[in-house]
Tab-separated table of C-alpha atoms and ligand atoms in Angstrom:
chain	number	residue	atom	x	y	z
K	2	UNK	CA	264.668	129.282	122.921
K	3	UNK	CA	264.836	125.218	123.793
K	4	UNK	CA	262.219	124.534	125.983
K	5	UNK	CA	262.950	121.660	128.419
K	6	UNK	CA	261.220	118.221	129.447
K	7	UNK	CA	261.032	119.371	133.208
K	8	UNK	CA	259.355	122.933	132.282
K	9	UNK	CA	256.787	120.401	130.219
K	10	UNK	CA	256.478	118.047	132.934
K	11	UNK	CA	256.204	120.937	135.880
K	12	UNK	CA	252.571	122.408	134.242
K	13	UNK	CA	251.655	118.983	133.289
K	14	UNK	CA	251.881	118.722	136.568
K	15	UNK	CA	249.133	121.700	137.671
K	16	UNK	CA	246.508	120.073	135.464
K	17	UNK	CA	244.177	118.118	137.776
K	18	UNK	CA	241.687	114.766	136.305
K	19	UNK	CA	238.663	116.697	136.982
K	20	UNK	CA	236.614	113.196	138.708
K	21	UNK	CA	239.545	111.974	140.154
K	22	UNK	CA	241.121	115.415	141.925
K	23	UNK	CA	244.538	114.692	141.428
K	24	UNK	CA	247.163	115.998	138.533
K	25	UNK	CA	248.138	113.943	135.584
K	26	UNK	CA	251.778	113.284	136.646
K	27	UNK	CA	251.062	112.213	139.919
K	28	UNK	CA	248.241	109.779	138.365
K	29	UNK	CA	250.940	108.707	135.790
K	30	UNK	CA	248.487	109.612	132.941
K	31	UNK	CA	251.221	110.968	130.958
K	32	UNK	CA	252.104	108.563	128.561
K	33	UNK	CA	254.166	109.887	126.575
K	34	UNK	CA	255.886	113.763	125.949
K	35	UNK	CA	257.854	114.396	122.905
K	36	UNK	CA	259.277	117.912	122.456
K	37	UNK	CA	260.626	118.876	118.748
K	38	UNK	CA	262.069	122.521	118.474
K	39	UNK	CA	258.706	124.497	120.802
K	40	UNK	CA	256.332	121.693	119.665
K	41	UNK	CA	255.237	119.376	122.219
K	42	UNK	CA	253.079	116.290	122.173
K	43	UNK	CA	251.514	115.069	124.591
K	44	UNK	CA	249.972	111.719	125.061
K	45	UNK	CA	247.793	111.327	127.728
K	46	UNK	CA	246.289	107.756	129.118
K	47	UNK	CA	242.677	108.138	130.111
K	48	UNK	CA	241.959	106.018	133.366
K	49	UNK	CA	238.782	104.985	130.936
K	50	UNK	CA	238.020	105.298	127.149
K	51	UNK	CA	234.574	106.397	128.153
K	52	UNK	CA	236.001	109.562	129.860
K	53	UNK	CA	233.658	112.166	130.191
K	54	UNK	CA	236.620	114.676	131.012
K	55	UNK	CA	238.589	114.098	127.891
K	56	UNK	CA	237.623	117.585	126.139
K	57	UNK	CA	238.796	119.608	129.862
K	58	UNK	CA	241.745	117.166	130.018
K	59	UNK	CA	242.561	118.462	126.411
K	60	UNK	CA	241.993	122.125	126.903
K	61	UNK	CA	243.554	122.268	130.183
K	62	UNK	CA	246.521	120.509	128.810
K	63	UNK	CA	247.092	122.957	126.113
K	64	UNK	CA	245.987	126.207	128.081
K	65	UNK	CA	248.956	124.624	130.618
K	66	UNK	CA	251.958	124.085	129.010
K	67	UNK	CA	250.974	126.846	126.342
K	68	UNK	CA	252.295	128.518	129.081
K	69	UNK	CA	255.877	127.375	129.225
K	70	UNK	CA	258.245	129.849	127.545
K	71	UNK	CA	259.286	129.196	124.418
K	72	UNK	CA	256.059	126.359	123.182
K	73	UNK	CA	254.688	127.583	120.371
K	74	UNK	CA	252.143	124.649	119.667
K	75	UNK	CA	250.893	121.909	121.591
K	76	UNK	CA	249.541	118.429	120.423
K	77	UNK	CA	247.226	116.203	122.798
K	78	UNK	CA	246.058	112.802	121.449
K	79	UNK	CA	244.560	110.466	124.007
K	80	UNK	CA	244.955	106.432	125.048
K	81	UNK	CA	242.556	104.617	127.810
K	82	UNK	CA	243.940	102.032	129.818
K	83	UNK	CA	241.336	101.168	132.447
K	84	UNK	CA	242.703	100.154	136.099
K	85	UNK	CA	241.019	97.441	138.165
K	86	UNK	CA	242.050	95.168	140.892
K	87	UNK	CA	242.146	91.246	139.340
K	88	UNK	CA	240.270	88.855	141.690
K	89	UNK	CA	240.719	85.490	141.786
K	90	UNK	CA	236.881	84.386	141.035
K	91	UNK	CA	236.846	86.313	137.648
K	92	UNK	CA	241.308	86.966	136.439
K	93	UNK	CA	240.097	88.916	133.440
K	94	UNK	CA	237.888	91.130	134.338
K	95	UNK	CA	238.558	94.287	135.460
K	96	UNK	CA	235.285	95.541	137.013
K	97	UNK	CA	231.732	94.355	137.486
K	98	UNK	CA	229.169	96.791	138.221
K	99	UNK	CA	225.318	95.740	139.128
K	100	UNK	CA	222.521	97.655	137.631
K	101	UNK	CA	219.687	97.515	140.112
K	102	UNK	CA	216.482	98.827	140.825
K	103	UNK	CA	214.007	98.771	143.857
K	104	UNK	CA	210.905	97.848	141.616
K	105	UNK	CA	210.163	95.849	138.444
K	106	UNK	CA	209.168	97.975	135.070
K	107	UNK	CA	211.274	101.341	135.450
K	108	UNK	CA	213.605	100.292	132.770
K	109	UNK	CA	216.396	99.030	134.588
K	110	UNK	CA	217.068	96.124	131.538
K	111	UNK	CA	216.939	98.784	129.330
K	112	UNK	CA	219.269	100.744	130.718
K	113	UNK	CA	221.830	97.967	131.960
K	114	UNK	CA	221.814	97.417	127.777
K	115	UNK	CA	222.438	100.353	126.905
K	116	UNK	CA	225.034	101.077	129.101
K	117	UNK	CA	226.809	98.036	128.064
K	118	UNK	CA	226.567	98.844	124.765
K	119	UNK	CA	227.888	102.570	125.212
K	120	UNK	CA	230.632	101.609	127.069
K	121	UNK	CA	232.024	99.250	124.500
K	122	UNK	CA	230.928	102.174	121.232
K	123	UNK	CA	233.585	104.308	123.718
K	124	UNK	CA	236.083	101.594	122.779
K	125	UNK	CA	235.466	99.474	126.164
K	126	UNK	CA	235.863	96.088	126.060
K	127	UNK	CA	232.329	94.887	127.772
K	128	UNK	CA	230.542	92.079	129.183
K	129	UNK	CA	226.903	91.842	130.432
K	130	UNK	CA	225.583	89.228	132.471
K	131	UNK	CA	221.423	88.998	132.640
K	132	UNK	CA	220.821	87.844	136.007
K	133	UNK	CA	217.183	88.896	136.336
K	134	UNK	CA	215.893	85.806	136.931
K	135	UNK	CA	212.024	86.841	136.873
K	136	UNK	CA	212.530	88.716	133.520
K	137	UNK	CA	215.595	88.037	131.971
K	138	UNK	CA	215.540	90.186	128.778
K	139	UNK	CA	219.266	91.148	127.444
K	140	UNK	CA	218.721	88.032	125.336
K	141	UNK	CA	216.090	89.781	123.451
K	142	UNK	CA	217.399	93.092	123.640
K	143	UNK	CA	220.558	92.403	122.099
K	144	UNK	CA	218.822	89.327	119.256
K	145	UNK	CA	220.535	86.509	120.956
K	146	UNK	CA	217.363	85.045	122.106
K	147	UNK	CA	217.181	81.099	121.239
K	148	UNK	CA	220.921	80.782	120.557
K	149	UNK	CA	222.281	78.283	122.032
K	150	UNK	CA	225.286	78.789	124.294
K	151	UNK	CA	228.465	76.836	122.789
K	152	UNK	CA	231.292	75.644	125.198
K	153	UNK	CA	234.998	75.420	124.607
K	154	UNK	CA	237.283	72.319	124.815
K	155	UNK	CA	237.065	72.794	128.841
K	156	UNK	CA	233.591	73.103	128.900
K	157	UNK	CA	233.653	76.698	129.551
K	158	UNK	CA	230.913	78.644	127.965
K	159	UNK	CA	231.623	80.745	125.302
K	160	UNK	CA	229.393	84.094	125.212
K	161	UNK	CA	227.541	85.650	122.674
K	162	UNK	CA	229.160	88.776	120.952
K	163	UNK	CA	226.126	90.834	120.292
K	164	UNK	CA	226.801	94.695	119.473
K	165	UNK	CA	230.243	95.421	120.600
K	166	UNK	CA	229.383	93.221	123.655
K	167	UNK	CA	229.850	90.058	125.448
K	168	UNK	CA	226.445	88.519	126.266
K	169	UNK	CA	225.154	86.125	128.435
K	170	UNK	CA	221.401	85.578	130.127
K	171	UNK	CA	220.287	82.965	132.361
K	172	UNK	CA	217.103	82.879	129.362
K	173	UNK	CA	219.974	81.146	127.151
K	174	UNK	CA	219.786	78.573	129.784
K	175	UNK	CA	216.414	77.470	129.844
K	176	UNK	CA	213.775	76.396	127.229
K	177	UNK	CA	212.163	79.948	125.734
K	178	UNK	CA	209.493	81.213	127.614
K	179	UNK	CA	209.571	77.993	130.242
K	180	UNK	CA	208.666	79.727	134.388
K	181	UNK	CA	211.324	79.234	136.203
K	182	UNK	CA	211.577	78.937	140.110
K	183	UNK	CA	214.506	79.634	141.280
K	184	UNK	CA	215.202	77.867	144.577
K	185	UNK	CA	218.480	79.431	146.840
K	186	UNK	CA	220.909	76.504	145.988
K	187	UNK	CA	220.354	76.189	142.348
K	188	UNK	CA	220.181	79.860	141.788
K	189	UNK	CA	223.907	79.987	143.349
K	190	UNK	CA	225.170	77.464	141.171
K	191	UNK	CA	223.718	78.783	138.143
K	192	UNK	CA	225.675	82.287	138.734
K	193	UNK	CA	228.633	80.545	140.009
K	194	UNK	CA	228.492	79.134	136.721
K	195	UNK	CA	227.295	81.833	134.682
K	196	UNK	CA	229.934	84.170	136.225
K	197	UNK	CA	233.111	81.891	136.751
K	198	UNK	CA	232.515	79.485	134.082
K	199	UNK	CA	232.071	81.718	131.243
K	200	UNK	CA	235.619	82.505	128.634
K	201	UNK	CA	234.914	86.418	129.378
K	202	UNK	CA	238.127	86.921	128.761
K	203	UNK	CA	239.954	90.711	128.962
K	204	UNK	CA	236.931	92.981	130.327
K	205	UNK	CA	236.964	96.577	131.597
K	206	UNK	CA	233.285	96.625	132.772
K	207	UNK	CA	230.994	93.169	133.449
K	208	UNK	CA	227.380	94.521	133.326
K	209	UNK	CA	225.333	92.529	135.451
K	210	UNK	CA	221.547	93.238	135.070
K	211	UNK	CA	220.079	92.412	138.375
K	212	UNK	CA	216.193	91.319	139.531
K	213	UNK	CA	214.452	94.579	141.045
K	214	UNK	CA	214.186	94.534	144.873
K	215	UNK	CA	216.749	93.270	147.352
K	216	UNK	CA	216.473	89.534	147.231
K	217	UNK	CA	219.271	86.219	146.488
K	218	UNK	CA	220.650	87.137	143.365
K	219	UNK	CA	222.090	90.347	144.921
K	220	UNK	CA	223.297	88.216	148.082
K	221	UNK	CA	224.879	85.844	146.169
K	222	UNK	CA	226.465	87.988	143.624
K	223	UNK	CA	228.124	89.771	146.406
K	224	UNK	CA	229.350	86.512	148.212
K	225	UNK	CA	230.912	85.309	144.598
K	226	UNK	CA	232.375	88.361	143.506
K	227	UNK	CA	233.716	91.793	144.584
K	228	UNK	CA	231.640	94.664	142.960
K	229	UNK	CA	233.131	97.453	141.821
K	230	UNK	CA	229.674	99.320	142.621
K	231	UNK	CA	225.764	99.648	141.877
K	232	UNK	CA	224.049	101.695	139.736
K	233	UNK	CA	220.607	102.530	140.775
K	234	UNK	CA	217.849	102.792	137.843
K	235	UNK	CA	214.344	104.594	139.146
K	236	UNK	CA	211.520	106.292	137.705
K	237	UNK	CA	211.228	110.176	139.048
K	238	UNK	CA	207.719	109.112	141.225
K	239	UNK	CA	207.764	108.758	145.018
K	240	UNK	CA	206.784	104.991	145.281
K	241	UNK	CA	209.420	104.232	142.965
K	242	UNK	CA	211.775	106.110	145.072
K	243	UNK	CA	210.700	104.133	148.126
K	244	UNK	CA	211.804	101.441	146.131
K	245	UNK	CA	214.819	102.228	145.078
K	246	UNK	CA	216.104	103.575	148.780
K	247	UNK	CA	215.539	99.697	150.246
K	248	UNK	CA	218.132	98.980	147.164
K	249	UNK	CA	220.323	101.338	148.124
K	250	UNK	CA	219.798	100.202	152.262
K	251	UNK	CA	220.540	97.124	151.379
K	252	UNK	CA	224.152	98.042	149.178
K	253	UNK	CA	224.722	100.249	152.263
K	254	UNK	CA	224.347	97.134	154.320
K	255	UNK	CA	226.419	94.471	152.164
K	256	UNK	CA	228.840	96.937	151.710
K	257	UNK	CA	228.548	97.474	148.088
K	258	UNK	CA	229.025	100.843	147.038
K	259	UNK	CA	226.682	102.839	145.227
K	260	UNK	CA	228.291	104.761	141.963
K	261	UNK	CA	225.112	106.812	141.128
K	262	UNK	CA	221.703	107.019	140.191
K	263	UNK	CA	220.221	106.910	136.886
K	264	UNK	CA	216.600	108.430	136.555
K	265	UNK	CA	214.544	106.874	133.566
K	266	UNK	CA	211.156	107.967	131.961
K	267	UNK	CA	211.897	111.490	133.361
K	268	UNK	CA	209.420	112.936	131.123
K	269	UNK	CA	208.104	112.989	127.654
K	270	UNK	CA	208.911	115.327	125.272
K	271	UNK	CA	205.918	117.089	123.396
K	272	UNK	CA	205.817	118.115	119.580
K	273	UNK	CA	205.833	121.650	120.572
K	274	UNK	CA	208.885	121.001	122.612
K	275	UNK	CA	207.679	121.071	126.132
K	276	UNK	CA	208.213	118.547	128.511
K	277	UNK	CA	205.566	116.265	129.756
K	278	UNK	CA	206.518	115.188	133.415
K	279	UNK	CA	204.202	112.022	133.436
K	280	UNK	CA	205.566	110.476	136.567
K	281	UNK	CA	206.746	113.629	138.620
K	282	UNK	CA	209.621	115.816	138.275
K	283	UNK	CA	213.130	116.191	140.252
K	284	UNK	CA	212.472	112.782	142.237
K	285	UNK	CA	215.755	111.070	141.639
K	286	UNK	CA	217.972	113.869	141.976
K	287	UNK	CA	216.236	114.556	145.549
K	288	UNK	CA	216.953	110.920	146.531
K	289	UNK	CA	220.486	111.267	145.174
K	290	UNK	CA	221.284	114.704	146.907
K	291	UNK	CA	220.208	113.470	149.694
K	292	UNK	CA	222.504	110.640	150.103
K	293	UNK	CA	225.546	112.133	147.977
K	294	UNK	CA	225.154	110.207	144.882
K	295	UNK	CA	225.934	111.445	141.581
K	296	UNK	CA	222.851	111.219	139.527
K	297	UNK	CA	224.195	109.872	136.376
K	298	UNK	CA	221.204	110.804	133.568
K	299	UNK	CA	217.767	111.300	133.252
K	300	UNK	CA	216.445	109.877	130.454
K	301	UNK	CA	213.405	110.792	128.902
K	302	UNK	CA	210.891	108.285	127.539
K	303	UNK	CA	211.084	107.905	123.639
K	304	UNK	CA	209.513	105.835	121.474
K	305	UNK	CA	212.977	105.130	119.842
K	306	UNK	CA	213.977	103.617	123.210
K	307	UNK	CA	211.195	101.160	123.396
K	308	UNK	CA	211.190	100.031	119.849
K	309	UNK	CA	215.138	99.279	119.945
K	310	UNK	CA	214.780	97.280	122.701
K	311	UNK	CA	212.017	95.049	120.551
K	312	UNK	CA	213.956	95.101	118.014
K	313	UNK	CA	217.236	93.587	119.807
K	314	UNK	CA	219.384	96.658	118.986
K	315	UNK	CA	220.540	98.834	122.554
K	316	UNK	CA	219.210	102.286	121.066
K	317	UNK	CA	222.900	104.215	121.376
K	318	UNK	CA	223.875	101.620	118.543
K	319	UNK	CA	220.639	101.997	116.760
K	320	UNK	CA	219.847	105.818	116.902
K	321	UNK	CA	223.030	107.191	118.747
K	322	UNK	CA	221.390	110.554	118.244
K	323	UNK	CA	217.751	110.573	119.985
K	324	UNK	CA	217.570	112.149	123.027
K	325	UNK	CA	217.337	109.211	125.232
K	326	UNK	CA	220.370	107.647	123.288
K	327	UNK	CA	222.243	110.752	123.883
K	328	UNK	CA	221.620	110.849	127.844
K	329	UNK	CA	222.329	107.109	128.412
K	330	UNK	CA	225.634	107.667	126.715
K	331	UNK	CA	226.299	110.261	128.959
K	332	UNK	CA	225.605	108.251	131.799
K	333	UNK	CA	227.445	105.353	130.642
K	334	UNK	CA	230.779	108.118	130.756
K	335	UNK	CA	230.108	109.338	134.035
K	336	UNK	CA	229.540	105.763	134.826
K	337	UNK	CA	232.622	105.078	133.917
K	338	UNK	CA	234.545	108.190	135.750
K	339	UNK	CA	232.814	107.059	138.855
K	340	UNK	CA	234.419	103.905	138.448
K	341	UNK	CA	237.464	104.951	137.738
K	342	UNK	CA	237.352	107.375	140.875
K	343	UNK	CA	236.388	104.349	143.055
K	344	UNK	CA	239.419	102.349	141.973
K	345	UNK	CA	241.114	105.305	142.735
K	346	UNK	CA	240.299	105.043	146.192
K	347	UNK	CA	240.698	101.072	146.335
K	348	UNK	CA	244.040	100.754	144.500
K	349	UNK	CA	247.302	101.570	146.399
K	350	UNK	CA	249.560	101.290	142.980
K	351	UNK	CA	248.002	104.734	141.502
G	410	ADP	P1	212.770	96.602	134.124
G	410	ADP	O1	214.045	95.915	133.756
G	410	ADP	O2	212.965	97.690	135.141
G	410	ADP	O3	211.673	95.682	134.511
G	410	ADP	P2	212.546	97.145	131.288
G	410	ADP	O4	213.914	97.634	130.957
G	410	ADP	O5	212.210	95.740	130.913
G	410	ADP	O6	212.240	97.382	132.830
G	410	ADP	O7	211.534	98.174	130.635
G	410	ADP	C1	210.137	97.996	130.683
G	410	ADP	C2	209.532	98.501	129.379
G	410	ADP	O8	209.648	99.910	129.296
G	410	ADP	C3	210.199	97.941	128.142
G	410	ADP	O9	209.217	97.694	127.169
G	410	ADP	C4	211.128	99.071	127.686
G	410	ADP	O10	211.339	99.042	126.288
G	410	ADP	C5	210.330	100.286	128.087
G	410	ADP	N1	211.155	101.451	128.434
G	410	ADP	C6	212.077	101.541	129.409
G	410	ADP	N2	212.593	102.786	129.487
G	410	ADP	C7	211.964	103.525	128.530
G	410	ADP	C8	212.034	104.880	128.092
G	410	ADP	N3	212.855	105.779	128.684
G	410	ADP	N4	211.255	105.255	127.041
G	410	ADP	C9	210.411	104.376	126.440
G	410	ADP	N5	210.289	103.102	126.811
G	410	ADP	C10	211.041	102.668	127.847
């Protein structure tokens, strides 16, 4: 029995995108459908290559058209092709998204890295900007510290290619370890410049790691560019979460969505495998039920994680499998779905 294109396309058509709620053909994920005597391939384009859905896209796919009469095997294989609105301040890049936090120390660098860096192992093509301009420290997380930034034949900088991605911190900038005071003007310039004259080039995701709290950089990031969204990094304890909710106020306020919430140092994990809950338990995911935010990870504190970022290499490129590795890779794909479900709502064409 020949089975035909439209039978194929008709229970393509029943399988939904899990994040984004809508089937495949409608989404025009299916990229390609070959039929050859009852066996069908199937190539579907991911909305990200960082999809945390791909294994239910697959096994929905297959359960689906399974189900046509006459298939007698079906063959999925996967492309990404990540969809973004192109604004005029930065034409290559796809989609920035802030990494914030309400207070100073609860890991926020650390995690801006290694999302960065998990986006681009996915096959991403990544930028991160260090904007923390009290403790810039992607430089030394990802060994570019004391290189000098080069500039092309227009006297556009070039950034530094540092683990899969493109890096650039106002500490490359300035003299090492020189205090800086930022006053409002010369702060704006230096991200105008640090954002719009910088050869990014193609990007799906620009990583900028913000200052904690709510103060100029975040104002002026939002007058220069259109954000995609904010992640929120916090610590599980209740001052921290005071913290972070001004952060979030203030995205509420300036219009900046919030993708999600990423809890860090959610507790330590004992040698007889118990869990230590040093500063609190169930803190972030109160905070982010409470205002409908997905709460992207909780990542436990490791030693792994601290050393790494000494070292200069983002821990899911150094140790992909500790634990703390592990959850911030899962956080940088349902980072990554969020986005995709915000340009979703944003983009007409889709
Ligand atoms: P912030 O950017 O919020 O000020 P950092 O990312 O600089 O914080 O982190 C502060 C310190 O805590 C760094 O030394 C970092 O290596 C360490 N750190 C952050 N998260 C963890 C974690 N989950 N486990 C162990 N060390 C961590």
């Amino acid at each position: 029995m020949s089975v035909s294109e439209a039978s194929v396309s008709a229970a393509l058509a029943t399988v939904l995108d899990p994040e984004l709620g809508q089937d495949l053909v409608s989404l025009g994920m299916i990229e390609r459908l070959h039929l050859d005597d009852g066996a069908v391939a199937v190539t579907v384009q991911l909305t990200t290559p960082a999809c945390p859905m791909k294994a239910q896209i697959e096994a929905d796919v297959v359960r689906a058209v399974s189900a046509v009469a006459g298939v007698r095997r079906v063959d999925v294989d996967f492309t990404a092709q990540v969809r973004g609105t192109p604004q005029e301040a930065l034409p290559g890049v796809k989609h920035v998204i802030a990494v914030g936090s309400g207070k100073g120390g609860v890991g926020k660098s650390t995690v801006a890295a290694n999302l960065a860096a998990a986006l681009a192992r996915d096959g991403a093509a990544v930028g991160l900007l260090d904007a923390d301009i009290y403790g810039p420290s992607q430089a030394k997380m990802f060994s570019v510290e004391g290189k000098r930034l080069m500039a092309d034949d227009e006297k556009r900088i070039i950034p530094i290619k540092s683990h899969g991605v493109k890096v650039i911190s106002i500490a490359n900038l300035v003299e090492d370890g020189q205090a800086l005071t930022w006053r409002g003007p010369i702060l704006h310039g230096t991200l105008t410049q640090l954002l719009q004259q910088t050869v990014w080039g193609e990007l799906d995701y620009l990583v900028v790691d913000l200052p904690p709290g709510t103060g100029d950089v975040q104002l002026s990031l939002g007058q220069l560019v259109s954000l995609t969204g904010m992640v929120l990094v916090t610590t599980p304890q209740d001052v921290a979460l005071l913290d972070v909710r001004r952060a979030y106020t203030m995205a509420r306020k300036t219009h900046v969505p919030v993708l999600g919430v990423i809890e860090n140092m959610s507790w330590y994990e004992l040698p007889d495998g118990s869990r230590d809950l040093i500063f609190g338990e169930g803190g972030a995911k109160a905070f982010a039920d409470k205002e409908h935010l997905p709460l992207l990870g909780q990542i436990p504190i490791t030693r792994g994680l601290r050393e790494s970022a000494d070292a200069g290499v983002p821990l899911v490129v150094a140790q992909p499998d500790n634990p703390s590795a592990m959850a911030l890779q899962q956080a940088a794909r349902l980072l990554a779905g969020q986005v995709s479900v915000q340009a979703l709502n944003t983009l007409p064409m889709l």
